PDB file of C-alpha atoms in Angstrom:
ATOM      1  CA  UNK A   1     100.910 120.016  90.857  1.00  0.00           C
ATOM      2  CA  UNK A   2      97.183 118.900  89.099  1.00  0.00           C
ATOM      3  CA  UNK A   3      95.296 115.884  89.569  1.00  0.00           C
ATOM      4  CA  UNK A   4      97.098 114.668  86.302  1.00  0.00           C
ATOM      5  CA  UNK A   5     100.327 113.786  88.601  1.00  0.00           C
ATOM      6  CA  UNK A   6      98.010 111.209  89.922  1.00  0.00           C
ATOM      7  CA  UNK A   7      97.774 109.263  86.566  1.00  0.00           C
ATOM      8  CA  UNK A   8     100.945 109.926  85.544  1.00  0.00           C
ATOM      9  CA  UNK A   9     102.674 108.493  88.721  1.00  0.00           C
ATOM     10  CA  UNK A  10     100.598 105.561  88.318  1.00  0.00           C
ATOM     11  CA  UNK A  11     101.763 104.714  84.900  1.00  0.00           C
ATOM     12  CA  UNK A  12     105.198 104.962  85.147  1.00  0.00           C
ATOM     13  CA  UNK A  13     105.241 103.015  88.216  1.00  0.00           C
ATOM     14  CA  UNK A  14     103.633 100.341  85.844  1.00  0.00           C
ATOM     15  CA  UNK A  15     106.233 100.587  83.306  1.00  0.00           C
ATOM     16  CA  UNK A  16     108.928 100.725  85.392  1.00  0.00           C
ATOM     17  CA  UNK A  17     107.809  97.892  87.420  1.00  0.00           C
ATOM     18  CA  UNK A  18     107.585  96.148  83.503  1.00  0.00           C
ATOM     19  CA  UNK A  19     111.656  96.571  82.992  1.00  0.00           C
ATOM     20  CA  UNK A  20     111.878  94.419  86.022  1.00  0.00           C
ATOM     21  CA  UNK A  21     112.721  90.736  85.868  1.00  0.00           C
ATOM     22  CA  UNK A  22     109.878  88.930  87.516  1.00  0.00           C
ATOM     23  CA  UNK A  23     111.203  87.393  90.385  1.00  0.00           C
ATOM     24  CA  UNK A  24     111.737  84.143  92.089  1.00  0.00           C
ATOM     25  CA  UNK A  25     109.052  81.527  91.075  1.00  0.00           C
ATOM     26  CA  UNK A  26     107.159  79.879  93.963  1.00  0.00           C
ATOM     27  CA  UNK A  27     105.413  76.877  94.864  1.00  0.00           C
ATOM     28  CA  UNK A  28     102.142  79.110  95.214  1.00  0.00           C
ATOM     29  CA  UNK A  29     101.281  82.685  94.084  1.00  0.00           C
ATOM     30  CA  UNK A  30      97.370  83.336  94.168  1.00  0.00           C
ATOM     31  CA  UNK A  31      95.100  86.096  93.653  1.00  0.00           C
ATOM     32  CA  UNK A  32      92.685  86.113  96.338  1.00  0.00           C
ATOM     33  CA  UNK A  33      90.110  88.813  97.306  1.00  0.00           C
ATOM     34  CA  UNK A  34      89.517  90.264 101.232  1.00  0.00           C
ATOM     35  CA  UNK A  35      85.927  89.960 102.880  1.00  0.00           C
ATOM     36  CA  UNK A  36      85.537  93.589 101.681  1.00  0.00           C
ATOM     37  CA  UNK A  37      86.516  93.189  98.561  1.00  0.00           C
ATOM     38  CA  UNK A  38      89.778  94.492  98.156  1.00  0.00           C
ATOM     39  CA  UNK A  39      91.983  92.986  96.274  1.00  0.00           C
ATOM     40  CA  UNK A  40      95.117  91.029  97.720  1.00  0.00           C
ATOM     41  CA  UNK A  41      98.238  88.612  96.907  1.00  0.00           C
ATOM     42  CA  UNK A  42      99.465  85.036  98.755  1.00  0.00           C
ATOM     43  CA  UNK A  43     102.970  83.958  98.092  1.00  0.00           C
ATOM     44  CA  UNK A  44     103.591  80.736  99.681  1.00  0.00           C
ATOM     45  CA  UNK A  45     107.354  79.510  99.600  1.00  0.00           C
ATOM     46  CA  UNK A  46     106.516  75.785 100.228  1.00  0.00           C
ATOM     47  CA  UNK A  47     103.924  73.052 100.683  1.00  0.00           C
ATOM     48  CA  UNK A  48     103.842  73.472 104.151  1.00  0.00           C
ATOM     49  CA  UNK A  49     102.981  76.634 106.277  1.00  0.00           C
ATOM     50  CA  UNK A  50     104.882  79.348 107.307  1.00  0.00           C
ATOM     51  CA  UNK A  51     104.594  82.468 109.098  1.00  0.00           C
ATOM     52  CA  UNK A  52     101.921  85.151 107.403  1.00  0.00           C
ATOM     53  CA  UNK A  53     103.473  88.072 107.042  1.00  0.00           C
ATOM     54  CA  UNK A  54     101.038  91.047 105.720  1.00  0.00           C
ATOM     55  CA  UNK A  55     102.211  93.236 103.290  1.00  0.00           C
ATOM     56  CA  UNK A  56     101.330  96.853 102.733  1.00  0.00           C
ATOM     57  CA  UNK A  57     103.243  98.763  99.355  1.00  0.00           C
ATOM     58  CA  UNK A  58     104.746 102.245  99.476  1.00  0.00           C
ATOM     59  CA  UNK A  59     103.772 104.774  96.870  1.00  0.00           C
ATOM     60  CA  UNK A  60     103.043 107.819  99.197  1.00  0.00           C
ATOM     61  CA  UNK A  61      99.575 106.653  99.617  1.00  0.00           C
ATOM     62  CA  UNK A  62      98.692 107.672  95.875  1.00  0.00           C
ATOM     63  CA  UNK A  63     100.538 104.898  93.308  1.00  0.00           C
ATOM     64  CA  UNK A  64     101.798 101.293  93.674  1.00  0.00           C
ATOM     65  CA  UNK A  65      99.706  98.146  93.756  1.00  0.00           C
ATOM     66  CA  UNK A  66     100.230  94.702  93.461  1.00  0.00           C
ATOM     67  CA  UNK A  67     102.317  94.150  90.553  1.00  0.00           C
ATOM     68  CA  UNK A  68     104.958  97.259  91.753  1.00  0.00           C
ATOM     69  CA  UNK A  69     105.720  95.219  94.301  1.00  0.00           C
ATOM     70  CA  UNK A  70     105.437  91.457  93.579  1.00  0.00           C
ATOM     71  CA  UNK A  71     109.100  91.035  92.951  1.00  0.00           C
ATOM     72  CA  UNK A  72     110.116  92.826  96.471  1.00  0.00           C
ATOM     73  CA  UNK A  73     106.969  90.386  97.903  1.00  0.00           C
ATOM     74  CA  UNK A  74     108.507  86.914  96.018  1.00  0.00           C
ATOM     75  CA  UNK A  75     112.078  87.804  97.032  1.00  0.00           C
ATOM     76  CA  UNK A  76     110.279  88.289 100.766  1.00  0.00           C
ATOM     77  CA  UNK A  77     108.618  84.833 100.614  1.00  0.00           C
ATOM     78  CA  UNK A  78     111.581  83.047  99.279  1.00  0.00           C
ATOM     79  CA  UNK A  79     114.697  84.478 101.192  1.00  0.00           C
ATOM     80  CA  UNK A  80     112.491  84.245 104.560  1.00  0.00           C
ATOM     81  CA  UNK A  81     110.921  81.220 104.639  1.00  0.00           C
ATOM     82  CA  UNK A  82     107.401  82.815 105.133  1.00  0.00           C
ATOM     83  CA  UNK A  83     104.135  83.619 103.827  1.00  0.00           C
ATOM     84  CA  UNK A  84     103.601  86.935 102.299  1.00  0.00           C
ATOM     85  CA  UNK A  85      99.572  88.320 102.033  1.00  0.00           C
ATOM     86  CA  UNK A  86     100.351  91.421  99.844  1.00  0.00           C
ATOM     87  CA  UNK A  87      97.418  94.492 100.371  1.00  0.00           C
ATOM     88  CA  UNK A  88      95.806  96.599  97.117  1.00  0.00           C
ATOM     89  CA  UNK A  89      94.787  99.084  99.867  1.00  0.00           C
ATOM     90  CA  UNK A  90      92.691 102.020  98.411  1.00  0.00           C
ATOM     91  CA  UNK A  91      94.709 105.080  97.223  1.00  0.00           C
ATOM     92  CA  UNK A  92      94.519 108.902  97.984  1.00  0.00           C
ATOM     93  CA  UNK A  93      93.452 111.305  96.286  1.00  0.00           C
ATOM     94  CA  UNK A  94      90.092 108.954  95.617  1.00  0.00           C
ATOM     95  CA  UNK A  95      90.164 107.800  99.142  1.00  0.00           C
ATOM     96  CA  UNK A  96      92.456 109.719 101.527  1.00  0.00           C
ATOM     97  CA  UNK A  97      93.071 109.173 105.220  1.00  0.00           C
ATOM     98  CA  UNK A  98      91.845 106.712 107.130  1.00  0.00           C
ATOM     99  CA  UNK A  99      90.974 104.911 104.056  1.00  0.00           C
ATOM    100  CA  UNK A 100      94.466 102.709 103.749  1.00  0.00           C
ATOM    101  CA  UNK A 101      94.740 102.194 107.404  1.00  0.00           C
ATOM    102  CA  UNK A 102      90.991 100.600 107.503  1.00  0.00           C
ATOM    103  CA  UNK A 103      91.909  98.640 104.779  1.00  0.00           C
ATOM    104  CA  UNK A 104      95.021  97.560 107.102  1.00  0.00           C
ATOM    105  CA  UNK A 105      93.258  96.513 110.113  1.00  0.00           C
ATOM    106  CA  UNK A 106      90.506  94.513 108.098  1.00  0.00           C
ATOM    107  CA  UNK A 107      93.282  92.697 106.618  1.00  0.00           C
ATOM    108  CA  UNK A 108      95.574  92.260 109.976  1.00  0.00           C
ATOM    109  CA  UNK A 109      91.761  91.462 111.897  1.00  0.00           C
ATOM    110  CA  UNK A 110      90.679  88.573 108.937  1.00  0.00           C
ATOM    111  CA  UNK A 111      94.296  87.219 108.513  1.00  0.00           C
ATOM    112  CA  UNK A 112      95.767  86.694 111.894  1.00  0.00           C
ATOM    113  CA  UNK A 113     100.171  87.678 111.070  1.00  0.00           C
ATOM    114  CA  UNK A 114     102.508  86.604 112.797  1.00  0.00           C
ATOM    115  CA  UNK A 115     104.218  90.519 111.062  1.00  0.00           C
ATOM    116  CA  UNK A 116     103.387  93.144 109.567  1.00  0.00           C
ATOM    117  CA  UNK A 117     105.211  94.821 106.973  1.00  0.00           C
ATOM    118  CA  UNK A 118     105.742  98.061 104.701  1.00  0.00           C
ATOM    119  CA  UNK A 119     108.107 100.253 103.004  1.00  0.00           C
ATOM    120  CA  UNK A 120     108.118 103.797 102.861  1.00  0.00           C
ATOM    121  CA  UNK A 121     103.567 105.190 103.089  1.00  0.00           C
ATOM    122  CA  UNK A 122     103.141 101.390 102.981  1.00  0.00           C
ATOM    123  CA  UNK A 123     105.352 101.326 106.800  1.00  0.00           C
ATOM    124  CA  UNK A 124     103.218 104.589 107.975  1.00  0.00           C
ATOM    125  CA  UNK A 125     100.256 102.212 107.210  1.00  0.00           C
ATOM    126  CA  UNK A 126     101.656  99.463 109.019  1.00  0.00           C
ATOM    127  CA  UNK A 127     102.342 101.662 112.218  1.00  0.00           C
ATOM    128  CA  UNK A 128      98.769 103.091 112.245  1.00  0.00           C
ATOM    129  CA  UNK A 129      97.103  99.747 112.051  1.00  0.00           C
ATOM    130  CA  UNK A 130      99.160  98.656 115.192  1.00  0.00           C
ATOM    131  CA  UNK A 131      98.417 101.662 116.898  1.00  0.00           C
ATOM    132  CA  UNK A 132      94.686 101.084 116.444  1.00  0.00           C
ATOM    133  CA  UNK A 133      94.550  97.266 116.993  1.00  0.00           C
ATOM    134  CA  UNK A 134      96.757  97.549 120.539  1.00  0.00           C
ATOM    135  CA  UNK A 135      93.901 100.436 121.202  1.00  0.00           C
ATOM    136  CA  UNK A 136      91.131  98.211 120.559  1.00  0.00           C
ATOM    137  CA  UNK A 137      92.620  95.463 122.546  1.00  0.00           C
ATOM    138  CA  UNK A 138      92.450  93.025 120.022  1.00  0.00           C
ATOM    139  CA  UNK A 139      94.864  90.214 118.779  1.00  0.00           C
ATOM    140  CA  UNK A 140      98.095  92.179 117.082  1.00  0.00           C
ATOM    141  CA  UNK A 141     101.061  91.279 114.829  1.00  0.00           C
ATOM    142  CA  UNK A 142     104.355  90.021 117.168  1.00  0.00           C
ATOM    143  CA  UNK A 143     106.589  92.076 114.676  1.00  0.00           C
ATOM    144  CA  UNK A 144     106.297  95.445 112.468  1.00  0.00           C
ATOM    145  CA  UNK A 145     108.859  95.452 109.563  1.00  0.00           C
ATOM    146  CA  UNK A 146     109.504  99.380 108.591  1.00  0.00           C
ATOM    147  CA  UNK A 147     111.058  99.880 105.325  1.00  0.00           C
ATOM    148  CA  UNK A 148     112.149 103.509 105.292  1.00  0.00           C
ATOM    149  CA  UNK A 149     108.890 104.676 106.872  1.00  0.00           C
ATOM    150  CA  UNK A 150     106.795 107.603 106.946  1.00  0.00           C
ATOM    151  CA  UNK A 151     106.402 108.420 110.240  1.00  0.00           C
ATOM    152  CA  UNK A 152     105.879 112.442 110.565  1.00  0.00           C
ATOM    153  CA  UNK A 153     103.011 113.854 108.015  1.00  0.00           C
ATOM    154  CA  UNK A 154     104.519 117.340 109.330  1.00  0.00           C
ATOM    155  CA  UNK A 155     107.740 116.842 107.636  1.00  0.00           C
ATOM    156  CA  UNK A 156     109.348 118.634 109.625  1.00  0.00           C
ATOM    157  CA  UNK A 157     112.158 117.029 110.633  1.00  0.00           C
ATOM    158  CA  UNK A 158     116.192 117.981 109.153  1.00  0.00           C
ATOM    159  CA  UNK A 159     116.266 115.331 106.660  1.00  0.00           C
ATOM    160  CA  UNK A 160     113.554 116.533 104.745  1.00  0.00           C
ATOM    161  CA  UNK A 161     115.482 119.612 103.529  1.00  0.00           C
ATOM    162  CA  UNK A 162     119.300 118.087 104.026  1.00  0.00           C
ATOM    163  CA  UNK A 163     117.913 115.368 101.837  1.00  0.00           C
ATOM    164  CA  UNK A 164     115.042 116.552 100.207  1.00  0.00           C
ATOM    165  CA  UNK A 165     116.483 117.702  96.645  1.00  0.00           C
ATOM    166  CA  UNK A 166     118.464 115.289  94.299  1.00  0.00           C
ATOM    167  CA  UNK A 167     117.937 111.861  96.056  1.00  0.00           C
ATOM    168  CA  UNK A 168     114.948 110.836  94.517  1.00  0.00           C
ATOM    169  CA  UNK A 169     112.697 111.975  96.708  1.00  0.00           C
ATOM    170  CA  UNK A 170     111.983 115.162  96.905  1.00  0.00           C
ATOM    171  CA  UNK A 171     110.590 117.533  99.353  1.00  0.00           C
ATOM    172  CA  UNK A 172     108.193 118.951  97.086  1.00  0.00           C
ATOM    173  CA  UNK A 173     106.543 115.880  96.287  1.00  0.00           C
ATOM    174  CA  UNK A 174     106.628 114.763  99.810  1.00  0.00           C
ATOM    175  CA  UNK A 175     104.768 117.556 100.534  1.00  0.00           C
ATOM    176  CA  UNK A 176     102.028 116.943  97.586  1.00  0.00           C
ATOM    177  CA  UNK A 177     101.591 113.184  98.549  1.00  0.00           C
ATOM    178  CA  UNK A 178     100.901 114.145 102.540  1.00  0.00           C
ATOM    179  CA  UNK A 179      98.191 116.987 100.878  1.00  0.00           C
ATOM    180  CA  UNK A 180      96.536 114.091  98.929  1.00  0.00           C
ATOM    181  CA  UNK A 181      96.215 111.916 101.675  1.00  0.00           C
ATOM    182  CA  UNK A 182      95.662 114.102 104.518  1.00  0.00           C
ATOM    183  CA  UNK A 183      94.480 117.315 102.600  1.00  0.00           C
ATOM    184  CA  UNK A 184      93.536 118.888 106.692  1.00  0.00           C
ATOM    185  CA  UNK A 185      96.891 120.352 107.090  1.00  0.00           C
ATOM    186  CA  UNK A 186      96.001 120.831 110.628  1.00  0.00           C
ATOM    187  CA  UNK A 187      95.009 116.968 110.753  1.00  0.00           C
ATOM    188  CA  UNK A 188      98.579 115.843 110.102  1.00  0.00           C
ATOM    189  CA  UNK A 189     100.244 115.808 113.606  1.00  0.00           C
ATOM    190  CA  UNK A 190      97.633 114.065 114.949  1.00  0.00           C
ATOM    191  CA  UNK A 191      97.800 111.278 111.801  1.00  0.00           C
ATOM    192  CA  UNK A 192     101.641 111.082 112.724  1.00  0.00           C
ATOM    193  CA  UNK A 193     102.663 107.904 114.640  1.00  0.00           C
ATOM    194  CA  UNK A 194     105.902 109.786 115.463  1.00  0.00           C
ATOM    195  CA  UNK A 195     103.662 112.226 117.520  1.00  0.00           C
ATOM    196  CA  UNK A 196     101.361 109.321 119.288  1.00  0.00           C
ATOM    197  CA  UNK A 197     101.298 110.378 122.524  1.00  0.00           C
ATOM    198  CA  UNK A 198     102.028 106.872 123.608  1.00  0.00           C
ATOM    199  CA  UNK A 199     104.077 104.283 121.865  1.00  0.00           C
ATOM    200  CA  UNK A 200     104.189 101.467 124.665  1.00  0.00           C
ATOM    201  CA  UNK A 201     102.809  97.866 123.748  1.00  0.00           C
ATOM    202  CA  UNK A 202     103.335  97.665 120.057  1.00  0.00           C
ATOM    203  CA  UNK A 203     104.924  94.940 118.443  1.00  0.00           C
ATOM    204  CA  UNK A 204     109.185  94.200 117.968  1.00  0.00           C
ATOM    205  CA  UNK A 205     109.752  96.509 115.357  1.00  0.00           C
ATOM    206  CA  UNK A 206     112.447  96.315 112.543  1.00  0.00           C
ATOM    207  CA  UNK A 207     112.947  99.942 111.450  1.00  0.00           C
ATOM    208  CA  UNK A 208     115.392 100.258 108.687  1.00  0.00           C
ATOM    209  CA  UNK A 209     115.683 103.781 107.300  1.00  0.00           C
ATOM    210  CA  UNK A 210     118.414 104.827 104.449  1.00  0.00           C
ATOM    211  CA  UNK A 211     121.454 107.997 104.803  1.00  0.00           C
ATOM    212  CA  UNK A 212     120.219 109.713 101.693  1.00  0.00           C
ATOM    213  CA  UNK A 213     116.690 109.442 102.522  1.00  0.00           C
ATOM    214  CA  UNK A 214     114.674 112.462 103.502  1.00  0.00           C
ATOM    215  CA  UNK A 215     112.447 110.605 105.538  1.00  0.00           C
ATOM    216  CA  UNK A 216     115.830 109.062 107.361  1.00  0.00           C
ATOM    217  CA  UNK A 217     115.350 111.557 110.330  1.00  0.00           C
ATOM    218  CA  UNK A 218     111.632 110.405 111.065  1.00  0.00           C
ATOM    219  CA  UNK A 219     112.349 107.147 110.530  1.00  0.00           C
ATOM    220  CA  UNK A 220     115.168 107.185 113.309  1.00  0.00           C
ATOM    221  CA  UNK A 221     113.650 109.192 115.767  1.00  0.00           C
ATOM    222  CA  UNK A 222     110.408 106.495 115.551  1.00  0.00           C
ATOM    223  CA  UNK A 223     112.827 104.019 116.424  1.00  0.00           C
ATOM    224  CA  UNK A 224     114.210 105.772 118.928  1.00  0.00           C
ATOM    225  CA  UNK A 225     110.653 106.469 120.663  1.00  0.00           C
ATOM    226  CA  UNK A 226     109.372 103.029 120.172  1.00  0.00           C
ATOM    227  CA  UNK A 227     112.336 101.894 121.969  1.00  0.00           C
ATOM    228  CA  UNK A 228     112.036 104.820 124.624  1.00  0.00           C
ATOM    229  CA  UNK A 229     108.401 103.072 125.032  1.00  0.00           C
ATOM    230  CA  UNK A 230     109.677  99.416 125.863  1.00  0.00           C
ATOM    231  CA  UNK A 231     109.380  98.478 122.893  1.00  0.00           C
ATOM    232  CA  UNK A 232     111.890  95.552 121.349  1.00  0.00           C
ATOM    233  CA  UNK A 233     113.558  97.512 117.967  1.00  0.00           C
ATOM    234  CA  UNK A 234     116.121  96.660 115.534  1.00  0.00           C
ATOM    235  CA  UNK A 235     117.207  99.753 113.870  1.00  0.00           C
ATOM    236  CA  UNK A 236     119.661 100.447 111.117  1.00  0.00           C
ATOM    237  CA  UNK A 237     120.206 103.397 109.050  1.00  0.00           C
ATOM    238  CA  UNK A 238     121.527 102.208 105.414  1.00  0.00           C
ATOM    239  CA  UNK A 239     124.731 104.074 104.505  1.00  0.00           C
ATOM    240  CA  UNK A 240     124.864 105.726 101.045  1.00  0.00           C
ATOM    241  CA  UNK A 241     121.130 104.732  99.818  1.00  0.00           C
ATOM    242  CA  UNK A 242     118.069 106.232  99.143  1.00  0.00           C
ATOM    243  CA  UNK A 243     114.720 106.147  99.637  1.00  0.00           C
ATOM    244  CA  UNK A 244     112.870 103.530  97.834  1.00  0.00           C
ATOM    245  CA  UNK A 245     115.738 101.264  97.414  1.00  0.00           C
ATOM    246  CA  UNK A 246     114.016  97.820  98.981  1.00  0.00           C
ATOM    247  CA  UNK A 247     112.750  98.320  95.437  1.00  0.00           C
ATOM    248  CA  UNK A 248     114.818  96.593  92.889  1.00  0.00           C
ATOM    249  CA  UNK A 249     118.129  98.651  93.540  1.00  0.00           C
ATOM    250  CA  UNK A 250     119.883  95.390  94.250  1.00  0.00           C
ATOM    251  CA  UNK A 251     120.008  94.466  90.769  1.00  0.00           C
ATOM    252  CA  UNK A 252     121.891  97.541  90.013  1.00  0.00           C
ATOM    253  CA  UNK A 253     123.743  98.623  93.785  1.00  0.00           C
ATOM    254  CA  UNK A 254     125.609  95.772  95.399  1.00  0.00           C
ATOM    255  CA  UNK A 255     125.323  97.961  98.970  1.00  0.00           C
ATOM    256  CA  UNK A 256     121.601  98.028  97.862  1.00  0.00           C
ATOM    257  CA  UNK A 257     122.068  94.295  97.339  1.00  0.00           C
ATOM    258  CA  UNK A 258     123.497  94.095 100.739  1.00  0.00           C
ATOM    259  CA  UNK A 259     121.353  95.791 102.469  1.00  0.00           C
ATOM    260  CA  UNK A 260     118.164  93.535 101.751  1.00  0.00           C
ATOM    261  CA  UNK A 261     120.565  90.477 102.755  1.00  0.00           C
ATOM    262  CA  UNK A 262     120.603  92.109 106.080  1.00  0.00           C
ATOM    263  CA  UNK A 263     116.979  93.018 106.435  1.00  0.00           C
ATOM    264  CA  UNK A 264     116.562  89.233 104.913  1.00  0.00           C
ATOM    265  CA  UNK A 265     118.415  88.537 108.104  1.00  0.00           C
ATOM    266  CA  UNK A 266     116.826  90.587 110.367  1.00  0.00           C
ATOM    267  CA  UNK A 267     113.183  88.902 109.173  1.00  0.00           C
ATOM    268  CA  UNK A 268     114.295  85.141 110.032  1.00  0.00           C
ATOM    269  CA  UNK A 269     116.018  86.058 112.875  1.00  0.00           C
ATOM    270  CA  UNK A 270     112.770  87.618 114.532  1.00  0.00           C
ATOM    271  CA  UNK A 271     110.240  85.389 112.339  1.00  0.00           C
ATOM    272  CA  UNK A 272     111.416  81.629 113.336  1.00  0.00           C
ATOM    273  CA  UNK A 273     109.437  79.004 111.538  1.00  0.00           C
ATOM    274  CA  UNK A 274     108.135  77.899 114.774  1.00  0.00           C
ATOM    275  CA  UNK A 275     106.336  81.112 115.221  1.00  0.00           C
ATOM    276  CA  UNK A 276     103.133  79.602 112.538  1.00  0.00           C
ATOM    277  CA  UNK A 277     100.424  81.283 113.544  1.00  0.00           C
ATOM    278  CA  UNK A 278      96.771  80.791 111.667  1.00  0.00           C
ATOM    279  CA  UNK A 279      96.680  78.967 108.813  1.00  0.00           C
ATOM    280  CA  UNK A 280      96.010  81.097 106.029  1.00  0.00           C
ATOM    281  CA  UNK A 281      94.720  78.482 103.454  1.00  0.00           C
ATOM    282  CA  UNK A 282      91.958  77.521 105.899  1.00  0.00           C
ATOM    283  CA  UNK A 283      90.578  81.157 105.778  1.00  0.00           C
ATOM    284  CA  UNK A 284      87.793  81.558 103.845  1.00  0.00           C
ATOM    285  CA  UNK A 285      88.844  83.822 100.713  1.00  0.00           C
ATOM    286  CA  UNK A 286      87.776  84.219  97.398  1.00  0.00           C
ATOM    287  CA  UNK A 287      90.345  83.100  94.883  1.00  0.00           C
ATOM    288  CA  UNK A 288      90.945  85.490  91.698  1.00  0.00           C
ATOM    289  CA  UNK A 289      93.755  83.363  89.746  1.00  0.00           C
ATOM    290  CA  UNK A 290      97.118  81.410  90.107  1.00  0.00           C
ATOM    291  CA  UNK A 291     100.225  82.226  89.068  1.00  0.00           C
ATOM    292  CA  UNK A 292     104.024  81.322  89.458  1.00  0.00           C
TER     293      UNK A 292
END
């Protein structure tokens, strides 16, 4: 696979993300830019503050961005009662690993969460920042929503060949996206969260992986460790979906429909309005634009 995959993923993720209705409209949607520069997204469901919940995008560390995923990041806002900051985190090949995960923990640091949250490279992302902030001691999200996560830059786990042809995801490309972001082949177990050494003291974690997934495997065994480690986990594997489909399958899949009703669940239940944490409108930020 060339360097041309790159460009071409990127633009049909743009045109698919343009057959998509927009999603709901919201009080506030703004444009806002980190203390770094990079570039991010606030969805604010009402007037009055909610719970921040940061938002990293999946796209195997190489495609996606802001406007793939501002449906998935409205729906979020509205059906949860809570404030969504969504992350343009640098993408691999251009910047491979640790780019995305610094770009995580400057964004988790600056905005304070009450969650953390990512599908697919976008929940690897989210694990590695926790791992790194509970290392450094410093102030962590209370919850880590795990959309059919990465989790194992080996892939080497069943799933990956059981499910890795005809489901969307395949293992060939799996195996591309880990070269682009970790191209050190001997790197990738140590890059792995599922091989962490030590999993203890991370935040509740919500890990919902999907039965034709080939990352389902990874995904479960993560929640099994974290778990194993004292940690407080919801897990769920998804019967009959794929990978990916926190992405717009409900419009077409009413299990796919049902499925983000129960993670919609799942988010209130462990994300109570009471939980507000910083105000995010009384960071300082640069604003980029408004939109509803």
């Amino acid at each position: 696979m060339s360097r041309d995959l790159v460009s071409e993923l990127r633009e049909d993720a743009r045109k698919r993300n343009g057959t998509r209705p927009k999603g709901p409209d919201l009080p506030h949607v703004e444009d806002l830019t980190s203390p770094s520069g990079l570039p991010l997204r606030h969805y604010r469901p009402s007037a009055e503050p909610r719970p921040l919940v940061v938002f990293l995008h999946g796209g195997g560390w190489v495609f996606c961005d802001l406007e793939t995923h501002d449906r998935t990041c409205r729906r979020l806002a509205q059906e949860c009662d809570v404030e969504v900051l969504a992350v343009d985190y640098r993408l691999a090949p251009e910047h491979p690993y640790p780019a995305a995960i610094d770009d995580a923990v400057e964004v988790l640091r600056w905005a304070r969460p009450v969650a953390v949250a990512g599908d697919s490279a976008g929940g690897y992302l989210a694990t590695m920042a926790c791992l790194r902030l509970r290392d450094e001691g410093g102030p962590s999200p209370a919850v880590q929503i795990l959309i059919c996560p990465n989790t194992d830059l080996t892939l080497s786990r069943p799933s990956i060949t059981e499910k890795g042809t005809g489901y969307g995801l395949d293992a060939e490309m799996l195996a591309w996206f880990a070269a682009q972001w970790m191209p050190d082949s001997a790197g990738r177990r140590a890059a792995s969260p599922l091989h962490h050494p030590d999993l203890s003291g991370l935040p509740t974690a919500l890990v919902v992986t999907a039965e034709h997934d080939a990352l389902r495997d990874e995904g479960d065994v993560y929640a099994h460790r974290l778990a194993e480690a004292g940690v407080q986990v919801t897990h769920r594997c998804e019967p009959g979906l794929v990978h990916g489909f926190i992405q717009g399958m409900d419009l077409t899949s009413s299990d796919a429909a049902a499925a983000h009703e129960r993670i919609f669940t799942d988010v209130r239940r462990l994300i109570p309005v009471a939980t507000v944490g910083t105000d995010f409108r009384n960071l300082a930020s640069k604003p980029r634009n408004r939109m509803n």
